[in-house]
CSV table of C-alpha atoms in Angstrom, one decimal:
chain,number,residue,atom,x,y,z
T,4,UNK,CA,67.9,69.9,45.6
T,5,UNK,CA,71.7,68.6,44.3
T,6,UNK,CA,73.6,71.7,45.7
T,7,UNK,CA,72.8,70.8,49.2
T,8,UNK,CA,73.3,67.4,48.5
T,9,UNK,CA,76.7,68.1,47.3
T,10,UNK,CA,77.8,70.4,50.0
T,11,UNK,CA,76.8,67.6,52.5
T,12,UNK,CA,78.5,65.0,50.8
T,13,UNK,CA,81.7,67.2,50.9
T,14,UNK,CA,81.3,67.9,54.4
T,15,UNK,CA,80.5,64.5,55.6
T,16,UNK,CA,83.6,63.1,53.4
T,17,UNK,CA,85.7,65.9,54.7
T,18,UNK,CA,86.9,66.7,51.0
T,19,UNK,CA,87.0,69.2,48.6
T,20,UNK,CA,84.0,68.3,46.1
T,21,UNK,CA,84.0,69.6,42.3
T,22,UNK,CA,80.3,68.8,41.5
T,23,UNK,CA,79.4,68.6,37.9
T,24,UNK,CA,78.3,69.5,35.8
T,25,UNK,CA,74.8,70.7,37.0
T,26,UNK,CA,72.0,72.2,35.2
T,27,UNK,CA,71.0,75.5,37.0
T,28,UNK,CA,68.7,78.2,36.3
T,29,UNK,CA,69.9,81.3,33.8
T,30,UNK,CA,68.7,83.9,32.2
T,31,UNK,CA,64.8,83.8,31.3
T,32,UNK,CA,64.2,80.1,29.8
T,33,UNK,CA,67.5,79.6,29.8
T,34,UNK,CA,69.7,77.2,31.9
T,35,UNK,CA,73.6,77.1,32.8
T,36,UNK,CA,75.8,74.2,32.4
T,37,UNK,CA,77.9,74.5,35.8
T,38,UNK,CA,80.4,73.0,37.8
T,39,UNK,CA,80.1,73.9,41.6
T,40,UNK,CA,83.0,73.6,44.1
T,41,UNK,CA,82.3,72.7,47.9
T,42,UNK,CA,84.9,73.0,50.6
T,43,UNK,CA,85.3,70.2,53.1
T,44,UNK,CA,83.1,72.4,55.4
T,45,UNK,CA,80.6,72.4,52.9
T,46,UNK,CA,80.9,76.0,51.8
T,47,UNK,CA,80.8,76.7,48.1
T,48,UNK,CA,84.2,77.9,46.8
T,49,UNK,CA,83.8,78.0,43.2
T,50,UNK,CA,81.3,78.2,40.4
T,51,UNK,CA,82.2,77.6,36.7
T,52,UNK,CA,79.5,78.1,34.0
T,53,UNK,CA,80.7,76.1,30.5
T,54,UNK,CA,82.1,78.5,28.1
T,55,UNK,CA,81.8,76.6,25.0
T,56,UNK,CA,78.5,75.0,24.0
T,57,UNK,CA,78.3,72.1,21.6
T,58,UNK,CA,76.1,72.0,18.5
T,59,UNK,CA,76.8,69.5,16.2
T,60,UNK,CA,75.9,66.5,14.1
T,61,UNK,CA,77.8,63.5,15.6
T,62,UNK,CA,78.0,60.0,13.9
T,63,UNK,CA,74.9,58.9,16.2
T,64,UNK,CA,73.0,62.0,16.9
T,65,UNK,CA,72.7,65.6,17.1
T,66,UNK,CA,73.3,68.2,19.5
T,67,UNK,CA,72.0,71.8,20.0
T,68,UNK,CA,73.0,72.8,23.6
T,69,UNK,CA,72.9,76.7,22.7
T,70,UNK,CA,69.2,76.3,22.3
T,71,UNK,CA,68.8,75.9,26.0
T,72,UNK,CA,72.2,76.6,27.7
T,73,UNK,CA,73.3,80.1,28.3
T,74,UNK,CA,77.3,80.0,27.9
T,75,UNK,CA,79.4,81.3,30.7
T,76,UNK,CA,82.0,84.0,29.5
T,77,UNK,CA,84.9,83.3,32.4
T,78,UNK,CA,87.5,80.9,33.0
T,79,UNK,CA,87.5,80.0,37.0
T,80,UNK,CA,90.5,79.1,38.8
T,81,UNK,CA,90.2,77.5,42.2
T,82,UNK,CA,92.6,78.2,44.9
T,83,UNK,CA,93.2,75.5,47.2
T,84,UNK,CA,96.2,77.0,48.8
T,85,UNK,CA,99.1,74.9,47.3
T,86,UNK,CA,96.9,73.8,44.1
T,87,UNK,CA,95.4,76.2,41.4
T,88,UNK,CA,92.6,74.3,39.8
T,89,UNK,CA,91.6,75.2,36.4
T,90,UNK,CA,87.8,74.7,35.8
T,91,UNK,CA,86.3,73.3,32.8
T,92,UNK,CA,83.3,71.2,31.4
T,93,UNK,CA,83.5,68.4,28.6
T,94,UNK,CA,83.3,70.3,25.1
T,95,UNK,CA,85.8,72.7,26.6
T,96,UNK,CA,88.2,70.1,26.3
T,97,UNK,CA,88.5,70.8,22.6
T,98,UNK,CA,89.8,74.5,23.2
T,99,UNK,CA,93.2,74.4,24.1
T,100,UNK,CA,93.0,78.1,24.9
T,101,UNK,CA,91.1,77.8,28.0
T,102,UNK,CA,93.8,75.6,29.3
T,103,UNK,CA,96.4,78.0,28.2
T,104,UNK,CA,94.9,80.6,30.1
T,105,UNK,CA,94.9,78.5,33.2
T,106,UNK,CA,98.6,77.5,33.0
T,107,UNK,CA,99.6,81.0,32.6
T,108,UNK,CA,97.9,81.8,36.0
T,109,UNK,CA,99.8,79.0,37.6
T,110,UNK,CA,97.3,76.1,37.6
T,111,UNK,CA,98.7,72.8,38.1
T,112,UNK,CA,95.7,70.9,38.1
T,113,UNK,CA,93.0,71.0,35.4
T,114,UNK,CA,89.7,69.5,35.9
T,115,UNK,CA,87.3,68.3,33.4
T,116,UNK,CA,84.1,66.4,34.2
T,117,UNK,CA,82.6,65.6,31.2
T,118,UNK,CA,79.6,63.4,29.1
T,119,UNK,CA,81.5,62.4,26.0
T,120,UNK,CA,79.5,60.1,23.6
T,121,UNK,CA,80.6,56.8,22.8
T,122,UNK,CA,82.0,57.9,19.2
T,123,UNK,CA,83.9,60.9,20.4
T,124,UNK,CA,85.0,59.5,23.2
T,125,UNK,CA,86.5,56.5,21.3
T,126,UNK,CA,88.1,59.1,19.1
T,127,UNK,CA,89.4,61.8,21.0
T,128,UNK,CA,88.4,61.7,24.8
T,129,UNK,CA,92.4,60.3,26.4
T,130,UNK,CA,94.0,62.0,23.3
T,131,UNK,CA,93.1,65.2,24.5
T,132,UNK,CA,93.0,64.7,27.9
T,133,UNK,CA,96.4,63.8,27.7
T,134,UNK,CA,97.4,66.5,25.1
T,135,UNK,CA,96.0,69.3,27.5
T,136,UNK,CA,98.3,67.7,30.5
T,137,UNK,CA,101.5,67.2,28.6
T,138,UNK,CA,101.0,70.7,26.5
T,139,UNK,CA,100.3,72.5,30.2
T,140,UNK,CA,102.6,70.2,32.3
T,141,UNK,CA,99.6,69.7,34.8
T,142,UNK,CA,97.6,66.9,36.2
T,143,UNK,CA,94.2,66.6,34.6
T,144,UNK,CA,91.3,65.4,36.5
T,145,UNK,CA,88.5,63.9,34.2
T,146,UNK,CA,85.3,62.5,35.7
T,147,UNK,CA,83.4,61.1,33.0
T,148,UNK,CA,79.6,60.1,32.7
T,149,UNK,CA,79.0,56.3,31.6
T,150,UNK,CA,75.8,54.9,30.9
T,151,UNK,CA,72.5,54.8,28.7
T,152,UNK,CA,70.4,57.9,28.9
T,153,UNK,CA,66.9,58.6,27.9
T,154,UNK,CA,66.7,59.6,24.2
T,155,UNK,CA,69.1,56.6,23.4
T,156,UNK,CA,72.6,58.5,24.4
T,157,UNK,CA,75.3,56.6,25.4
T,158,UNK,CA,78.0,58.0,27.2
T,159,UNK,CA,81.9,57.0,27.1
T,160,UNK,CA,83.1,56.9,30.8
T,161,UNK,CA,86.9,56.1,31.2
T,162,UNK,CA,87.1,58.6,33.7
T,163,UNK,CA,90.8,59.2,34.2
T,164,UNK,CA,93.5,61.1,36.2
T,165,UNK,CA,96.3,62.0,33.9
T,166,UNK,CA,100.0,63.2,35.0
T,167,UNK,CA,101.8,66.3,33.6
T,168,UNK,CA,104.2,64.3,31.4
T,169,UNK,CA,100.9,62.7,29.7
T,170,UNK,CA,100.8,59.5,31.8
T,171,UNK,CA,97.4,57.7,32.5
T,172,UNK,CA,97.9,57.2,36.3
T,173,UNK,CA,94.3,55.9,37.0
T,174,UNK,CA,91.4,55.0,34.8
T,175,UNK,CA,88.2,53.5,35.3
T,176,UNK,CA,87.6,50.2,34.3
T,177,UNK,CA,84.2,50.7,33.0
T,178,UNK,CA,83.4,47.5,33.9
T,179,UNK,CA,81.4,48.0,37.1
T,180,UNK,CA,79.2,51.4,35.7
T,181,UNK,CA,76.0,50.5,37.1
T,182,UNK,CA,77.0,50.4,40.5
T,183,UNK,CA,79.9,53.2,40.3
T,184,UNK,CA,83.4,53.1,40.4
T,185,UNK,CA,85.9,55.2,42.3
T,186,UNK,CA,89.2,56.3,40.3
T,187,UNK,CA,91.9,57.7,42.9
T,188,UNK,CA,95.2,58.7,42.4
T,189,UNK,CA,97.9,60.6,44.4
T,190,UNK,CA,99.0,63.9,43.0
T,191,UNK,CA,102.5,65.2,43.9
T,192,UNK,CA,103.1,68.8,43.3
T,193,UNK,CA,107.0,67.9,43.1
T,194,UNK,CA,106.0,66.2,39.9
T,195,UNK,CA,104.6,69.2,38.3
T,196,UNK,CA,107.7,71.1,39.3
T,197,UNK,CA,110.2,68.1,38.0
T,198,UNK,CA,108.5,68.1,34.7
T,199,UNK,CA,108.3,71.8,34.3
T,200,UNK,CA,112.0,72.2,35.3
T,201,UNK,CA,113.1,69.4,33.0
T,202,UNK,CA,111.3,71.1,30.2
T,203,UNK,CA,110.2,74.4,30.9
T,204,UNK,CA,107.8,74.9,27.9
T,205,UNK,CA,105.3,77.4,29.9
T,206,UNK,CA,108.4,79.8,30.2
T,207,UNK,CA,109.0,79.7,26.3
T,208,UNK,CA,105.6,81.0,25.2
T,209,UNK,CA,105.9,83.4,22.7
T,210,UNK,CA,102.4,84.1,21.1
T,211,UNK,CA,99.8,85.1,23.3
F,9,UNK,CA,124.2,75.0,-1.0
F,10,UNK,CA,121.2,73.4,0.4
F,11,UNK,CA,118.8,76.1,-0.9
F,12,UNK,CA,119.5,75.7,-4.6
F,13,UNK,CA,119.1,71.9,-4.1
F,14,UNK,CA,115.6,72.1,-2.5
F,15,UNK,CA,114.9,74.2,-5.4
F,16,UNK,CA,116.3,71.9,-8.1
F,17,UNK,CA,114.5,68.8,-6.2
F,18,UNK,CA,111.0,70.8,-6.3
F,19,UNK,CA,111.4,71.5,-10.1
F,20,UNK,CA,112.9,68.1,-11.0
F,21,UNK,CA,110.0,66.5,-9.5
F,22,UNK,CA,107.4,68.9,-10.1
F,23,UNK,CA,106.1,69.5,-6.8
F,24,UNK,CA,105.8,71.8,-4.0
F,25,UNK,CA,108.6,71.3,-1.3
F,26,UNK,CA,108.5,72.1,2.1
F,27,UNK,CA,112.1,72.1,3.1
F,28,UNK,CA,113.1,72.2,6.8
F,29,UNK,CA,114.3,72.8,8.9
F,30,UNK,CA,117.5,74.2,7.8
F,31,UNK,CA,120.0,76.8,9.6
F,32,UNK,CA,120.2,79.9,8.2
F,33,UNK,CA,122.2,82.7,9.0
F,34,UNK,CA,120.7,85.2,11.4
F,35,UNK,CA,122.1,88.6,13.0
F,36,UNK,CA,125.3,88.5,14.0
F,37,UNK,CA,126.8,85.1,15.1
F,38,UNK,CA,123.5,84.0,15.3
F,39,UNK,CA,121.3,81.5,13.0
F,40,UNK,CA,118.0,80.8,12.2
F,41,UNK,CA,116.0,77.6,12.5
F,42,UNK,CA,114.2,78.0,9.1
F,43,UNK,CA,111.9,76.2,6.8
F,44,UNK,CA,111.6,77.3,3.2
F,45,UNK,CA,109.1,76.0,0.8
F,46,UNK,CA,109.5,75.8,-2.8
F,47,UNK,CA,107.1,75.9,-5.9
F,48,UNK,CA,107.3,73.2,-8.7
F,49,UNK,CA,108.7,76.2,-10.7
F,50,UNK,CA,111.7,76.1,-8.2
F,51,UNK,CA,110.5,79.6,-6.9
F,52,UNK,CA,110.7,80.1,-3.5
F,53,UNK,CA,107.2,80.4,-1.8
F,54,UNK,CA,107.4,81.1,1.7
F,55,UNK,CA,110.3,80.8,4.7
F,56,UNK,CA,109.2,80.3,8.2
F,57,UNK,CA,111.8,81.1,11.3
F,58,UNK,CA,111.3,78.8,14.1
F,59,UNK,CA,109.5,80.8,17.1
F,60,UNK,CA,109.8,78.7,19.8
F,61,UNK,CA,113.4,77.6,21.1
F,62,UNK,CA,114.3,74.5,23.1
F,63,UNK,CA,116.2,75.1,26.4
F,64,UNK,CA,115.8,72.0,28.7
F,65,UNK,CA,117.2,69.2,30.4
F,66,UNK,CA,115.7,65.7,28.7
F,67,UNK,CA,116.5,62.5,30.2
F,68,UNK,CA,118.8,61.9,27.6
F,69,UNK,CA,120.4,65.2,27.3
F,70,UNK,CA,120.5,69.2,27.5
F,71,UNK,CA,119.8,71.4,24.9
F,72,UNK,CA,120.2,75.1,24.7
F,73,UNK,CA,118.9,76.1,21.3
F,74,UNK,CA,118.4,79.9,22.2
F,75,UNK,CA,122.5,80.2,22.8
F,76,UNK,CA,122.7,80.2,18.9
F,77,UNK,CA,119.4,80.5,17.2
F,78,UNK,CA,117.8,83.8,16.9
F,79,UNK,CA,114.1,83.0,17.2
F,80,UNK,CA,111.4,83.7,14.4
F,81,UNK,CA,108.4,86.4,15.7
F,82,UNK,CA,105.6,85.6,12.9
F,83,UNK,CA,103.4,82.7,12.2
F,84,UNK,CA,103.5,82.1,8.3
F,85,UNK,CA,100.5,80.8,6.3
F,86,UNK,CA,101.5,79.3,2.8
F,87,UNK,CA,98.9,79.8,0.3
F,88,UNK,CA,98.8,77.0,-2.1
F,89,UNK,CA,95.2,77.9,-3.9
F,90,UNK,CA,92.7,75.5,-2.4
F,91,UNK,CA,95.0,74.4,0.8
F,92,UNK,CA,96.5,77.1,3.5
F,93,UNK,CA,99.2,75.5,5.2
F,94,UNK,CA,100.2,76.5,8.3
F,95,UNK,CA,104.3,76.4,9.0
F,96,UNK,CA,106.0,75.2,12.1
F,97,UNK,CA,109.0,73.5,13.3
F,98,UNK,CA,109.5,70.8,15.9
F,99,UNK,CA,109.5,72.1,19.3
F,100,UNK,CA,106.5,74.6,18.2
F,101,UNK,CA,104.6,71.6,18.2
F,102,UNK,CA,104.3,72.1,22.1
F,103,UNK,CA,102.5,75.4,21.6
F,104,UNK,CA,98.9,74.8,20.7
F,105,UNK,CA,98.4,78.5,20.3
F,106,UNK,CA,100.6,78.8,17.2
F,107,UNK,CA,98.2,76.2,15.2
F,108,UNK,CA,95.1,77.8,16.7
F,109,UNK,CA,96.2,81.1,15.0
F,110,UNK,CA,96.7,79.2,11.9
F,111,UNK,CA,93.1,77.5,11.9
F,112,UNK,CA,91.6,81.0,12.4
F,113,UNK,CA,93.1,82.2,9.4
F,114,UNK,CA,91.6,79.2,7.5
F,115,UNK,CA,94.6,76.4,7.3
F,116,UNK,CA,93.8,73.0,6.6
F,117,UNK,CA,97.0,71.6,6.5
F,118,UNK,CA,99.7,71.9,9.3
F,119,UNK,CA,103.3,71.3,8.9
F,120,UNK,CA,105.8,70.3,11.3
F,121,UNK,CA,109.2,69.2,10.3
F,122,UNK,CA,110.7,67.9,13.4
F,123,UNK,CA,113.8,66.3,15.1
F,124,UNK,CA,112.2,64.9,18.3
F,125,UNK,CA,114.8,62.9,20.2
F,126,UNK,CA,113.6,59.2,21.2
F,127,UNK,CA,112.6,60.1,24.8
F,128,UNK,CA,110.2,62.8,23.9
F,129,UNK,CA,109.3,61.3,20.7
F,130,UNK,CA,107.9,58.4,22.4
F,131,UNK,CA,106.2,60.1,25.1
F,132,UNK,CA,104.5,63.0,23.2
F,133,UNK,CA,105.0,62.8,19.2
F,134,UNK,CA,102.3,61.2,17.8
F,135,UNK,CA,99.7,62.4,20.9
F,136,UNK,CA,100.5,66.0,20.1
F,137,UNK,CA,100.5,65.6,16.6
F,138,UNK,CA,96.9,63.8,16.6
F,139,UNK,CA,95.5,66.7,19.2
F,140,UNK,CA,96.5,69.3,16.8
F,141,UNK,CA,95.0,67.8,14.0
F,142,UNK,CA,91.8,67.0,16.1
F,143,UNK,CA,91.4,70.3,17.9
F,144,UNK,CA,92.1,72.3,14.5
F,145,UNK,CA,90.2,69.8,12.3
F,146,UNK,CA,93.3,70.0,9.8
F,147,UNK,CA,95.5,67.5,8.3
F,148,UNK,CA,98.9,67.3,9.9
F,149,UNK,CA,101.9,66.8,7.8
F,150,UNK,CA,105.1,65.7,10.0
F,151,UNK,CA,108.2,64.7,8.6
F,152,UNK,CA,110.6,63.6,11.4
F,153,UNK,CA,114.8,63.2,11.3
F,154,UNK,CA,115.3,59.6,12.6
F,155,UNK,CA,119.1,58.2,13.2
F,156,UNK,CA,122.1,58.6,15.7
F,157,UNK,CA,123.8,62.0,15.0
F,158,UNK,CA,127.3,63.4,16.4
F,159,UNK,CA,127.3,63.8,20.0
F,160,UNK,CA,125.4,60.8,20.6
F,161,UNK,CA,121.9,62.3,19.9
F,162,UNK,CA,119.1,60.0,18.3
F,163,UNK,CA,115.9,61.0,16.8
F,164,UNK,CA,112.8,59.4,17.0
F,165,UNK,CA,111.7,59.1,13.6
F,166,UNK,CA,108.1,58.3,12.7
F,167,UNK,CA,107.2,60.8,10.1
F,168,UNK,CA,103.4,60.7,9.9
F,169,UNK,CA,100.3,62.2,8.1
F,170,UNK,CA,97.2,62.8,10.5
F,171,UNK,CA,93.5,63.5,9.5
F,172,UNK,CA,91.3,66.1,10.5
F,173,UNK,CA,89.4,63.6,13.0
F,174,UNK,CA,92.9,62.5,14.3
F,175,UNK,CA,93.5,59.1,12.5
F,176,UNK,CA,97.0,58.5,11.5
F,177,UNK,CA,96.8,57.9,7.6
F,178,UNK,CA,100.2,57.3,6.9
F,179,UNK,CA,103.5,56.5,9.2
F,180,UNK,CA,107.1,55.6,8.4
F,181,UNK,CA,107.8,52.1,9.7
F,182,UNK,CA,111.4,53.4,11.1
F,183,UNK,CA,112.9,49.9,9.5
F,184,UNK,CA,114.8,51.8,6.4
F,185,UNK,CA,115.7,55.0,7.9
F,186,UNK,CA,119.3,54.1,6.4
F,187,UNK,CA,118.2,54.2,3.2
F,188,UNK,CA,115.1,56.9,3.5
F,189,UNK,CA,111.7,56.0,3.4
F,190,UNK,CA,108.9,58.0,1.9
F,191,UNK,CA,105.6,58.6,3.7
F,192,UNK,CA,102.5,59.0,1.4
F,193,UNK,CA,99.0,59.8,1.7
F,194,UNK,CA,96.2,61.5,-0.5
F,195,UNK,CA,94.9,64.7,1.4
F,196,UNK,CA,91.2,65.3,0.4
F,197,UNK,CA,89.7,68.6,1.2
F,198,UNK,CA,86.4,67.4,1.4
F,199,UNK,CA,87.7,65.5,4.6
F,200,UNK,CA,88.3,68.5,6.4
F,201,UNK,CA,84.9,70.3,5.3
F,202,UNK,CA,83.1,67.1,6.2
F,203,UNK,CA,84.9,66.8,9.9
F,204,UNK,CA,84.2,70.9,10.2
F,205,UNK,CA,80.8,70.5,9.0
F,206,UNK,CA,79.6,67.7,11.7
F,207,UNK,CA,81.7,69.2,14.5
F,208,UNK,CA,81.9,72.8,14.0
F,209,UNK,CA,84.3,73.4,17.0
F,210,UNK,CA,86.1,76.1,15.1
F,211,UNK,CA,83.3,78.2,14.9
F,212,UNK,CA,82.4,78.0,18.6
F,213,UNK,CA,85.6,79.4,19.9
F,214,UNK,CA,85.3,81.9,22.5
F,215,UNK,CA,88.4,82.9,24.1
F,216,UNK,CA,91.0,84.7,21.9
């Protein structure tokens, strides 16, 4: 099973692991599209069920996620001590209100594991990740599936990490999708504080 | 005065004119940062006072708008018949909740007359305009001040019009700032409907 595997990986490499998303059992015949977080001790720290389900007719194909997925209803913040991490999945990225909620709670890091398709990825992936970072003055951590999948679906890749000013500080080359590629960056809370002090937009919100 | 001038321009050229922003008198010593809309008959159709005031220390200089400006408290939608237009001004662009409010009311066009500075313009202007267009599946109309101003302030320009998929369909060259430059595009409601039908994200909102 994938959950023990993820717990074991977190333990073995001594790191916090945001695993997702995964399909887990839901009510009746339904599944949940879920992100599970493990501590470096292998304990489950948090679990987030994708709130926004994607039904639509994209240029390449149609999707009807709501036919088999049960939506989550609760935003989930992961408390890592210094860092508060807002959890989200893929299509959630199109809904700025989720990330505003996290920013209002104090999140300085937003996680968006995703499987954007090639057409929507080309059009919107980097744009929306950078916008979420800028408007919430937070880092964005965006692991992205890449490759060709059963049924002809092709995912966009371009995993990236964006800083609170909107700069892409690390990005997958997409050149070594087959053997896997690791995207690494050092996240610095001082950078968050610097941006928020210079342009304190989060303290200027007036519409809730 | 500038209001009769704008009314006269709207009448003379037989067009709806979104004039803004302007500084108009507020309570006591305060001013309002205001956008005023005139019909082709020269009638005042709508008036929006900037809600979010900018106080901050940017790389180039400090701003303390709240010291002399009285903030607006109400989003304003302009009803032009076929088109509903959400009004906003400059720094409002950093607050996605304002545009979500307009999209929920049915706006297909978002207006953001602005005076971004050069540093924040380079970093965030096009990014945030395109993100507002994409997440709200609406056209964005963004007239932008350009030039050098008293006190050494320099504004970024790059007036642009963005379509509901996030494509920049027209943009100022910034080459003829001194003599003025007109940015023109044809806006097509069918394009809005097409994008919203293909990817009906506005009907998938779950957090309010």
